[in-house]
Amino acid sequence: MALLEEKVISVHHWTNRTFSFKTTRNQTFRFKNGEFAMIGLKIDNKPLLRAYSVASANHENFLEFLSIKVPNGPLTSKLQYIKENDTIIVNSKSTGTLVCDYLLPGKNLYLFSTGTGLAPFMSIIRDPETYEKFEKIVLTHTVRIPEELAYRTLLENLNNDEIYKEITNNNFIYFNSVTRAEWPRKGRITEWIKNDKLWEEVGLEKFDPINDRVMICGSEEMTAEIKNIFIEKGCEEGSTKAQGNFVIEKAFAEK
Ligand SMILES: Cc1cc2nc3c(=O)[nH]c(=O)nc-3n(C[C@H](O)[C@H](O)[C@H](O)COP(=O)(O)OP(=O)(O)OC[C@H]3O[C@@H](n4cnc5c(N)ncnc54)[C@H](O)[C@@H]3O)c2cc1C
């Protein structure tokens, strides 16, 4: 385990609540797609670190992160001002449960995210192995307003993207919904699952616990609610110790 220094390559502000950035990647930093690491800034010469999912895939030679901007948040009130060539620090030990290996083999893989919970799935959907393990990969992202749909253009076009079309082979499906503004697909993802409209909307057969697998990343409330829905459908939670039908990680800790 080491604290690595990485240079910021680019920064993109999605809204006044979220931004993403790319940094250099020390090749000694190895991670499984879907994992998180502790990253941050040196403040008064001391490291201030927070858990961040790596949004880039592990075959890429850069690192990418999607971040919230918490007003008065110890880290993000400063991190949101980073610019090209600034230095961030990355703890090279990664961990996490949103890893395909912790799921039983299956047919379709559903990735449910809200807010910055999208980040680990940006890594998983850019990993060729995901498409070797599953037939269809469905990514859902729910946010409050359309502007918060980070990476929307990339996700809408992933199957035609010059780089990623070879990886997805047309098997990637993107579904977004918005809770607090007019939008073609309104409402919380839990409603879309409960009333069975999601499967129709993404053009797949109804969820089947025998064949389908699930990953969940969002707020405490969202993860708990979706977990219960899938337990009621007969699913079991997987972990680093035993494979299951679904795995979960909270996108952030409430204080
Ligand atoms: C396993 C794990 C993975 C994480 N991955 C990411 C990630 O990829 N991107 C990311 O932005 N954050 C992520 N977080 C949250 C992150 O660790 C920090 O909490 C966040 O960067 C804010 O840091 P802060 O010091 O500014 O404020 P903190 O003191 O850490 O947080 C203050 C409060 O802000 C709220 N908050 C924190 N993070 C979020 C968030 N992401 N979305 C909405 N509200 C939030 C919470 O209510 C929290 O109590 C993750 C947390 C965990 C536990």
mmCIF file of C-alpha atoms and ligand atoms in Angstrom:
data_model
loop_
_atom_site.group_PDB
_atom_site.id
_atom_site.type_symbol
_atom_site.label_atom_id
_atom_site.label_comp_id
_atom_site.label_asym_id
_atom_site.label_seq_id
_atom_site.Cartn_x
_atom_site.Cartn_y
_atom_site.Cartn_z
ATOM 1 C CA MET A 1 0.000 0.000 0.000
ATOM 2 C CA ALA A 2 1.351 3.414 -0.951
ATOM 3 C CA LEU A 3 0.164 6.973 -1.319
ATOM 4 C CA LEU A 4 0.684 7.797 -4.982
ATOM 5 C CA GLU A 5 0.728 11.293 -6.457
ATOM 6 C CA GLU A 6 -1.195 11.680 -9.718
ATOM 7 C CA LYS A 7 -1.472 14.693 -12.031
ATOM 8 C CA VAL A 8 -4.872 15.944 -13.133
ATOM 9 C CA ILE A 9 -5.249 15.573 -16.917
ATOM 10 C CA SER A 10 -8.723 17.096 -17.331
ATOM 11 C CA VAL A 11 -11.779 18.199 -15.346
ATOM 12 C CA HIS A 12 -15.421 18.297 -16.461
ATOM 13 C CA HIS A 13 -18.120 20.034 -14.432
ATOM 14 C CA TRP A 14 -21.529 18.431 -15.076
ATOM 15 C CA THR A 15 -23.502 20.711 -12.746
ATOM 16 C CA ASN A 16 -22.908 22.768 -9.620
ATOM 17 C CA ARG A 17 -23.268 19.459 -7.681
ATOM 18 C CA THR A 18 -21.111 17.039 -9.678
ATOM 19 C CA PHE A 19 -17.882 16.942 -11.678
ATOM 20 C CA SER A 20 -15.540 14.315 -13.036
ATOM 21 C CA PHE A 21 -11.813 14.313 -13.633
ATOM 22 C CA LYS A 22 -9.086 12.210 -15.192
ATOM 23 C CA THR A 23 -5.600 11.787 -13.761
ATOM 24 C CA THR A 24 -2.395 10.039 -14.666
ATOM 25 C CA ARG A 25 -2.151 6.434 -13.434
ATOM 26 C CA ASN A 26 0.844 4.892 -11.784
ATOM 27 C CA GLN A 27 0.979 1.367 -13.227
ATOM 28 C CA THR A 28 1.596 -0.048 -9.729
ATOM 29 C CA PHE A 29 -2.005 0.915 -8.886
ATOM 30 C CA ARG A 30 -4.019 -2.176 -9.750
ATOM 31 C CA PHE A 31 -7.747 -2.547 -9.093
ATOM 32 C CA LYS A 32 -10.721 -4.679 -10.034
ATOM 33 C CA ASN A 33 -13.336 -2.882 -12.126
ATOM 34 C CA GLY A 34 -16.068 -1.648 -9.758
ATOM 35 C CA GLU A 35 -13.757 -1.157 -6.753
ATOM 36 C CA PHE A 36 -13.071 2.023 -4.797
ATOM 37 C CA ALA A 37 -9.897 3.547 -3.395
ATOM 38 C CA MET A 38 -9.084 6.350 -0.966
ATOM 39 C CA ILE A 39 -8.158 9.501 -2.846
ATOM 40 C CA GLY A 40 -7.801 13.159 -1.953
ATOM 41 C CA LEU A 41 -5.559 16.155 -1.489
ATOM 42 C CA LYS A 42 -2.679 17.146 0.718
ATOM 43 C CA ILE A 43 -4.013 19.896 2.947
ATOM 44 C CA ASP A 44 -1.543 21.649 5.269
ATOM 45 C CA ASN A 45 0.868 18.882 4.264
ATOM 46 C CA LYS A 46 -1.456 16.154 5.582
ATOM 47 C CA PRO A 47 -3.416 13.767 3.325
ATOM 48 C CA LEU A 48 -7.200 14.262 3.419
ATOM 49 C CA LEU A 49 -8.648 11.138 1.824
ATOM 50 C CA ARG A 50 -12.156 9.910 1.005
ATOM 51 C CA ALA A 51 -13.482 6.720 -0.606
ATOM 52 C CA TYR A 52 -13.992 7.071 -4.383
ATOM 53 C CA SER A 53 -15.072 4.472 -6.909
ATOM 54 C CA VAL A 54 -12.760 4.325 -9.887
ATOM 55 C CA ALA A 55 -14.863 5.241 -12.931
ATOM 56 C CA SER A 56 -12.278 4.241 -15.530
ATOM 57 C CA ALA A 57 -11.673 0.601 -16.471
ATOM 58 C CA ASN A 58 -8.498 -1.103 -15.283
ATOM 59 C CA HIS A 59 -7.161 -1.609 -18.825
ATOM 60 C CA GLU A 60 -6.917 2.160 -19.293
ATOM 61 C CA ASN A 61 -3.702 4.058 -18.624
ATOM 62 C CA PHE A 62 -5.451 6.906 -16.816
ATOM 63 C CA LEU A 63 -7.748 7.112 -13.775
ATOM 64 C CA GLU A 64 -11.170 8.740 -13.811
ATOM 65 C CA PHE A 65 -13.432 9.740 -10.925
ATOM 66 C CA LEU A 66 -16.960 11.171 -10.665
ATOM 67 C CA SER A 67 -17.391 13.454 -7.670
ATOM 68 C CA ILE A 68 -20.041 15.231 -5.692
ATOM 69 C CA LYS A 69 -19.468 18.818 -4.513
ATOM 70 C CA VAL A 70 -20.592 18.949 -0.884
ATOM 71 C CA PRO A 71 -20.905 22.547 0.327
ATOM 72 C CA ASN A 72 -18.497 22.760 3.285
ATOM 73 C CA GLY A 73 -17.431 19.131 2.723
ATOM 74 C CA PRO A 74 -13.867 18.860 4.072
ATOM 75 C CA LEU A 75 -12.526 17.327 0.843
ATOM 76 C CA THR A 76 -14.900 18.274 -1.948
ATOM 77 C CA SER A 77 -15.161 21.966 -1.037
ATOM 78 C CA LYS A 78 -11.493 22.023 -2.195
ATOM 79 C CA LEU A 79 -11.389 19.142 -4.676
ATOM 80 C CA GLN A 80 -14.035 20.812 -6.853
ATOM 81 C CA TYR A 81 -11.498 23.530 -7.777
ATOM 82 C CA ILE A 82 -8.784 21.177 -9.100
ATOM 83 C CA LYS A 83 -7.496 21.953 -12.572
ATOM 84 C CA GLU A 84 -5.147 20.460 -15.143
ATOM 85 C CA ASN A 85 -1.648 19.698 -13.759
ATOM 86 C CA ASP A 86 -2.727 19.845 -10.110
ATOM 87 C CA THR A 87 -1.740 16.867 -7.938
ATOM 88 C CA ILE A 88 -4.130 14.509 -6.180
ATOM 89 C CA ILE A 89 -3.175 11.591 -3.947
ATOM 90 C CA VAL A 90 -4.362 8.033 -4.382
ATOM 91 C CA ASN A 91 -3.974 5.224 -1.889
ATOM 92 C CA SER A 92 -2.989 2.239 -4.016
ATOM 93 C CA LYS A 93 -5.070 -0.256 -2.021
ATOM 94 C CA SER A 94 -8.485 -0.745 -3.659
ATOM 95 C CA THR A 95 -11.436 -2.738 -2.375
ATOM 96 C CA GLY A 96 -15.218 -3.145 -2.739
ATOM 97 C CA THR A 97 -18.060 -5.546 -3.423
ATOM 98 C CA LEU A 98 -19.254 -4.312 -6.844
ATOM 99 C CA VAL A 99 -17.152 -6.837 -8.700
ATOM 100 C CA CYS A 100 -18.491 -9.307 -11.288
ATOM 101 C CA ASP A 101 -16.574 -12.171 -9.602
ATOM 102 C CA TYR A 102 -18.842 -11.861 -6.550
ATOM 103 C CA LEU A 103 -21.923 -12.682 -8.651
ATOM 104 C CA LEU A 104 -23.047 -16.137 -9.692
ATOM 105 C CA PRO A 105 -22.753 -16.721 -13.442
ATOM 106 C CA GLY A 106 -25.853 -15.367 -15.200
ATOM 107 C CA LYS A 107 -27.500 -14.092 -18.379
ATOM 108 C CA ASN A 108 -28.413 -10.413 -18.011
ATOM 109 C CA LEU A 109 -26.630 -8.030 -15.642
ATOM 110 C CA TYR A 110 -28.549 -5.083 -14.172
ATOM 111 C CA LEU A 111 -26.562 -2.156 -12.740
ATOM 112 C CA PHE A 112 -28.784 0.179 -10.691
ATOM 113 C CA SER A 113 -27.350 3.579 -9.749
ATOM 114 C CA THR A 114 -28.417 6.936 -8.392
ATOM 115 C CA GLY A 115 -26.282 10.104 -8.313
ATOM 116 C CA THR A 116 -22.547 9.437 -8.078
ATOM 117 C CA GLY A 117 -23.393 5.748 -7.605
ATOM 118 C CA LEU A 118 -22.916 5.672 -11.379
ATOM 119 C CA ALA A 119 -19.106 5.802 -10.930
ATOM 120 C CA PRO A 120 -18.264 2.114 -10.313
ATOM 121 C CA PHE A 121 -20.532 1.104 -13.183
ATOM 122 C CA MET A 122 -18.699 3.400 -15.611
ATOM 123 C CA SER A 123 -15.736 1.110 -14.963
ATOM 124 C CA ILE A 124 -17.695 -2.146 -15.267
ATOM 125 C CA ILE A 125 -19.434 -1.224 -18.534
ATOM 126 C CA ARG A 126 -16.070 -0.389 -20.137
ATOM 127 C CA ASP A 127 -14.575 -3.769 -19.176
ATOM 128 C CA PRO A 128 -14.519 -6.380 -21.987
ATOM 129 C CA GLU A 129 -14.819 -9.187 -19.408
ATOM 130 C CA THR A 130 -18.271 -7.964 -18.344
ATOM 131 C CA TYR A 131 -19.534 -8.663 -21.878
ATOM 132 C CA GLU A 132 -17.852 -12.086 -21.873
ATOM 133 C CA LYS A 133 -19.631 -13.025 -18.642
ATOM 134 C CA PHE A 134 -23.112 -11.637 -19.421
ATOM 135 C CA GLU A 135 -25.311 -11.404 -22.541
ATOM 136 C CA LYS A 136 -26.931 -8.000 -21.933
ATOM 137 C CA ILE A 137 -25.708 -5.284 -19.582
ATOM 138 C CA VAL A 138 -28.418 -2.853 -18.448
ATOM 139 C CA LEU A 139 -27.246 0.315 -16.684
ATOM 140 C CA THR A 140 -29.854 2.486 -14.967
ATOM 141 C CA HIS A 141 -29.053 5.956 -13.650
ATOM 142 C CA THR A 142 -31.581 8.021 -11.692
ATOM 143 C CA VAL A 143 -30.965 11.629 -10.699
ATOM 144 C CA ARG A 144 -33.010 14.655 -9.678
ATOM 145 C CA ILE A 145 -32.668 16.787 -12.819
ATOM 146 C CA PRO A 146 -31.574 15.878 -16.378
ATOM 147 C CA GLU A 147 -28.353 17.933 -16.125
ATOM 148 C CA GLU A 148 -27.179 15.485 -13.430
ATOM 149 C CA LEU A 149 -27.197 12.607 -15.928
ATOM 150 C CA ALA A 150 -23.396 12.531 -16.078
ATOM 151 C CA TYR A 151 -21.851 10.829 -19.131
ATOM 152 C CA ARG A 152 -25.293 10.724 -20.794
ATOM 153 C CA THR A 153 -24.002 11.357 -24.334
ATOM 154 C CA LEU A 154 -21.306 8.695 -23.995
ATOM 155 C CA LEU A 155 -23.777 6.207 -22.503
ATOM 156 C CA GLU A 156 -26.452 6.841 -25.132
ATOM 157 C CA ASN A 157 -23.865 6.212 -27.847
ATOM 158 C CA LEU A 158 -21.677 3.548 -26.219
ATOM 159 C CA ASN A 159 -22.706 0.859 -28.724
ATOM 160 C CA ASN A 160 -21.621 3.132 -31.602
ATOM 161 C CA ASP A 161 -18.598 4.704 -29.919
ATOM 162 C CA GLU A 162 -15.329 4.275 -31.872
ATOM 163 C CA ILE A 163 -13.523 2.831 -28.829
ATOM 164 C CA TYR A 164 -16.275 0.956 -27.009
ATOM 165 C CA LYS A 165 -18.387 -0.552 -29.820
ATOM 166 C CA GLU A 166 -15.887 -3.413 -30.134
ATOM 167 C CA ILE A 167 -16.320 -4.104 -26.420
ATOM 168 C CA THR A 168 -20.115 -3.816 -26.107
ATOM 169 C CA ASN A 169 -21.005 -5.564 -29.370
ATOM 170 C CA ASN A 170 -24.437 -3.891 -29.144
ATOM 171 C CA ASN A 171 -25.174 -5.601 -25.809
ATOM 172 C CA PHE A 172 -25.173 -2.472 -23.661
ATOM 173 C CA ILE A 173 -28.527 -0.925 -22.668
ATOM 174 C CA TYR A 174 -28.781 2.478 -20.956
ATOM 175 C CA PHE A 175 -31.875 3.611 -19.059
ATOM 176 C CA ASN A 176 -32.128 6.900 -17.203
ATOM 177 C CA SER A 177 -34.881 8.455 -15.107
ATOM 178 C CA VAL A 178 -35.327 11.803 -13.425
ATOM 179 C CA THR A 179 -37.274 12.502 -10.228
ATOM 180 C CA ARG A 180 -37.656 16.280 -10.028
ATOM 181 C CA ALA A 181 -38.131 17.583 -13.576
ATOM 182 C CA GLU A 182 -40.094 16.826 -16.715
ATOM 183 C CA TRP A 183 -38.403 13.975 -18.575
ATOM 184 C CA PRO A 184 -39.544 11.125 -20.837
ATOM 185 C CA ARG A 185 -38.851 8.591 -18.043
ATOM 186 C CA LYS A 186 -39.885 10.146 -14.758
ATOM 187 C CA GLY A 187 -39.673 8.642 -11.292
ATOM 188 C CA ARG A 188 -37.605 6.642 -8.879
ATOM 189 C CA ILE A 189 -36.030 3.452 -10.173
ATOM 190 C CA THR A 190 -37.758 1.460 -7.431
ATOM 191 C CA GLU A 191 -41.124 2.377 -8.994
ATOM 192 C CA TRP A 192 -39.915 1.309 -12.451
ATOM 193 C CA ILE A 193 -38.860 -2.061 -10.994
ATOM 194 C CA LYS A 194 -41.931 -2.586 -8.809
ATOM 195 C CA ASN A 195 -44.467 -1.940 -11.571
ATOM 196 C CA ASP A 196 -42.454 -4.106 -14.037
ATOM 197 C CA LYS A 197 -42.262 -1.227 -16.571
ATOM 198 C CA LEU A 198 -38.435 -1.282 -16.549
ATOM 199 C CA TRP A 199 -38.128 -4.646 -18.307
ATOM 200 C CA GLU A 200 -40.574 -3.489 -21.024
ATOM 201 C CA GLU A 201 -38.729 -0.194 -21.434
ATOM 202 C CA VAL A 202 -35.307 -1.878 -21.909
ATOM 203 C CA GLY A 203 -36.806 -4.529 -24.211
ATOM 204 C CA LEU A 204 -35.947 -7.572 -22.077
ATOM 205 C CA GLU A 205 -37.993 -10.340 -20.520
ATOM 206 C CA LYS A 206 -39.175 -9.828 -16.936
ATOM 207 C CA PHE A 207 -36.483 -10.174 -14.259
ATOM 208 C CA ASP A 208 -35.703 -13.806 -13.523
ATOM 209 C CA PRO A 209 -33.666 -14.566 -10.358
ATOM 210 C CA ILE A 210 -32.395 -17.816 -11.864
ATOM 211 C CA ASN A 211 -30.671 -16.071 -14.767
ATOM 212 C CA ASP A 212 -30.379 -12.369 -13.991
ATOM 213 C CA ARG A 213 -27.816 -10.657 -11.768
ATOM 214 C CA VAL A 214 -27.861 -7.264 -10.060
ATOM 215 C CA MET A 215 -25.456 -4.628 -8.752
ATOM 216 C CA ILE A 216 -26.727 -1.676 -6.718
ATOM 217 C CA CYS A 217 -24.993 1.615 -5.863
ATOM 218 C CA GLY A 218 -26.719 4.680 -4.439
ATOM 219 C CA SER A 219 -27.899 6.337 -1.262
ATOM 220 C CA GLU A 220 -28.548 4.305 1.878
ATOM 221 C CA GLU A 221 -32.306 4.531 1.302
ATOM 222 C CA MET A 222 -32.078 3.487 -2.365
ATOM 223 C CA THR A 223 -29.748 0.530 -1.721
ATOM 224 C CA ALA A 224 -31.906 -0.752 1.160
ATOM 225 C CA GLU A 225 -35.109 -0.460 -0.872
ATOM 226 C CA ILE A 226 -33.753 -2.214 -3.957
ATOM 227 C CA LYS A 227 -32.124 -4.908 -1.828
ATOM 228 C CA ASN A 228 -35.529 -5.731 -0.303
ATOM 229 C CA ILE A 229 -37.190 -5.847 -3.716
ATOM 230 C CA PHE A 230 -34.688 -8.433 -4.973
ATOM 231 C CA ILE A 231 -34.740 -10.457 -1.747
ATOM 232 C CA GLU A 232 -38.529 -10.693 -2.185
ATOM 233 C CA LYS A 233 -37.889 -11.979 -5.720
ATOM 234 C CA GLY A 234 -35.796 -14.804 -4.201
ATOM 235 C CA CYS A 235 -32.296 -13.333 -4.671
ATOM 236 C CA GLU A 236 -29.365 -13.682 -2.259
ATOM 237 C CA GLU A 237 -26.643 -11.154 -1.607
ATOM 238 C CA GLY A 238 -23.118 -11.983 -2.759
ATOM 239 C CA SER A 239 -19.907 -10.891 -1.076
ATOM 240 C CA THR A 240 -16.158 -11.239 -1.347
ATOM 241 C CA LYS A 241 -16.598 -14.635 0.372
ATOM 242 C CA ALA A 242 -19.584 -16.156 -1.459
ATOM 243 C CA GLN A 243 -21.157 -15.432 -4.856
ATOM 244 C CA GLY A 244 -24.792 -14.318 -4.931
ATOM 245 C CA ASN A 245 -27.542 -12.983 -7.221
ATOM 246 C CA PHE A 246 -26.831 -9.367 -6.259
ATOM 247 C CA VAL A 247 -24.138 -7.169 -4.702
ATOM 248 C CA ILE A 248 -24.470 -3.742 -3.095
ATOM 249 C CA GLU A 249 -22.376 -0.752 -2.162
ATOM 250 C CA LYS A 250 -23.480 2.572 -0.717
ATOM 251 C CA ALA A 251 -22.386 5.472 -2.913
ATOM 252 C CA PHE A 252 -21.561 7.494 0.212
ATOM 253 C CA ALA A 253 -21.872 7.330 3.980
ATOM 254 C CA GLU A 254 -24.458 9.516 5.716
ATOM 255 C CA LYS A 255 -23.100 11.305 8.761
HETATM 256 C C1 LIG B 1 -17.578 2.987 -0.680
HETATM 257 C C2 LIG B 1 -17.718 4.459 -0.988
HETATM 258 C C3 LIG B 1 -17.491 4.910 -2.288
HETATM 259 C C4 LIG B 1 -17.631 6.272 -2.600
HETATM 260 N N1 LIG B 1 -17.453 6.689 -3.897
HETATM 261 C C5 LIG B 1 -17.670 7.989 -4.212
HETATM 262 C C6 LIG B 1 -17.559 8.447 -5.566
HETATM 263 O O1 LIG B 1 -17.216 7.686 -6.483
HETATM 264 N N2 LIG B 1 -17.827 9.765 -5.801
HETATM 265 C C7 LIG B 1 -18.182 10.624 -4.792
HETATM 266 O O2 LIG B 1 -18.410 11.801 -5.077
HETATM 267 N N3 LIG B 1 -18.278 10.235 -3.529
HETATM 268 C C8 LIG B 1 -18.015 8.943 -3.203
HETATM 269 N N4 LIG B 1 -18.106 8.542 -1.893
HETATM 270 C C9 LIG B 1 -18.301 9.580 -0.862
HETATM 271 C C10 LIG B 1 -16.930 10.209 -0.537
HETATM 272 O O3 LIG B 1 -16.158 9.285 0.175
HETATM 273 C C11 LIG B 1 -17.040 11.534 0.260
HETATM 274 O O4 LIG B 1 -17.989 11.422 1.266
HETATM 275 C C12 LIG B 1 -17.385 12.712 -0.640
HETATM 276 O O5 LIG B 1 -16.328 12.899 -1.567
HETATM 277 C C13 LIG B 1 -17.559 14.022 0.143
HETATM 278 O O6 LIG B 1 -16.356 14.290 0.867
HETATM 279 P P1 LIG B 1 -16.281 15.560 1.800
HETATM 280 O O7 LIG B 1 -15.052 15.423 2.649
HETATM 281 O O8 LIG B 1 -16.376 16.801 0.979
HETATM 282 O O9 LIG B 1 -17.581 15.490 2.708
HETATM 283 P P2 LIG B 1 -17.984 14.310 3.756
HETATM 284 O O10 LIG B 1 -17.768 14.849 5.144
HETATM 285 O O11 LIG B 1 -17.284 13.040 3.405
HETATM 286 O O12 LIG B 1 -19.532 14.143 3.454
HETATM 287 C C14 LIG B 1 -20.473 15.066 3.955
HETATM 288 C C15 LIG B 1 -21.880 14.616 3.618
HETATM 289 O O13 LIG B 1 -22.114 14.812 2.230
HETATM 290 C C16 LIG B 1 -23.002 13.839 1.727
HETATM 291 N N5 LIG B 1 -22.312 13.120 0.612
HETATM 292 C C17 LIG B 1 -21.053 12.640 0.596
HETATM 293 N N6 LIG B 1 -20.762 12.058 -0.588
HETATM 294 C C18 LIG B 1 -21.882 12.152 -1.326
HETATM 295 C C19 LIG B 1 -22.203 11.725 -2.647
HETATM 296 N N7 LIG B 1 -21.317 11.084 -3.425
HETATM 297 N N8 LIG B 1 -23.447 11.979 -3.108
HETATM 298 C C20 LIG B 1 -24.356 12.638 -2.333
HETATM 299 N N9 LIG B 1 -24.095 13.074 -1.072
HETATM 300 C C21 LIG B 1 -22.871 12.827 -0.579
HETATM 301 C C22 LIG B 1 -23.306 12.883 2.889
HETATM 302 O O14 LIG B 1 -24.535 13.266 3.478
HETATM 303 C C23 LIG B 1 -22.186 13.129 3.854
HETATM 304 O O15 LIG B 1 -22.561 12.870 5.160
HETATM 305 C C24 LIG B 1 -17.960 7.194 -1.574
HETATM 306 C C25 LIG B 1 -18.151 6.737 -0.242
HETATM 307 C C26 LIG B 1 -18.051 5.399 0.037
HETATM 308 C C27 LIG B 1 -18.288 4.942 1.461
#
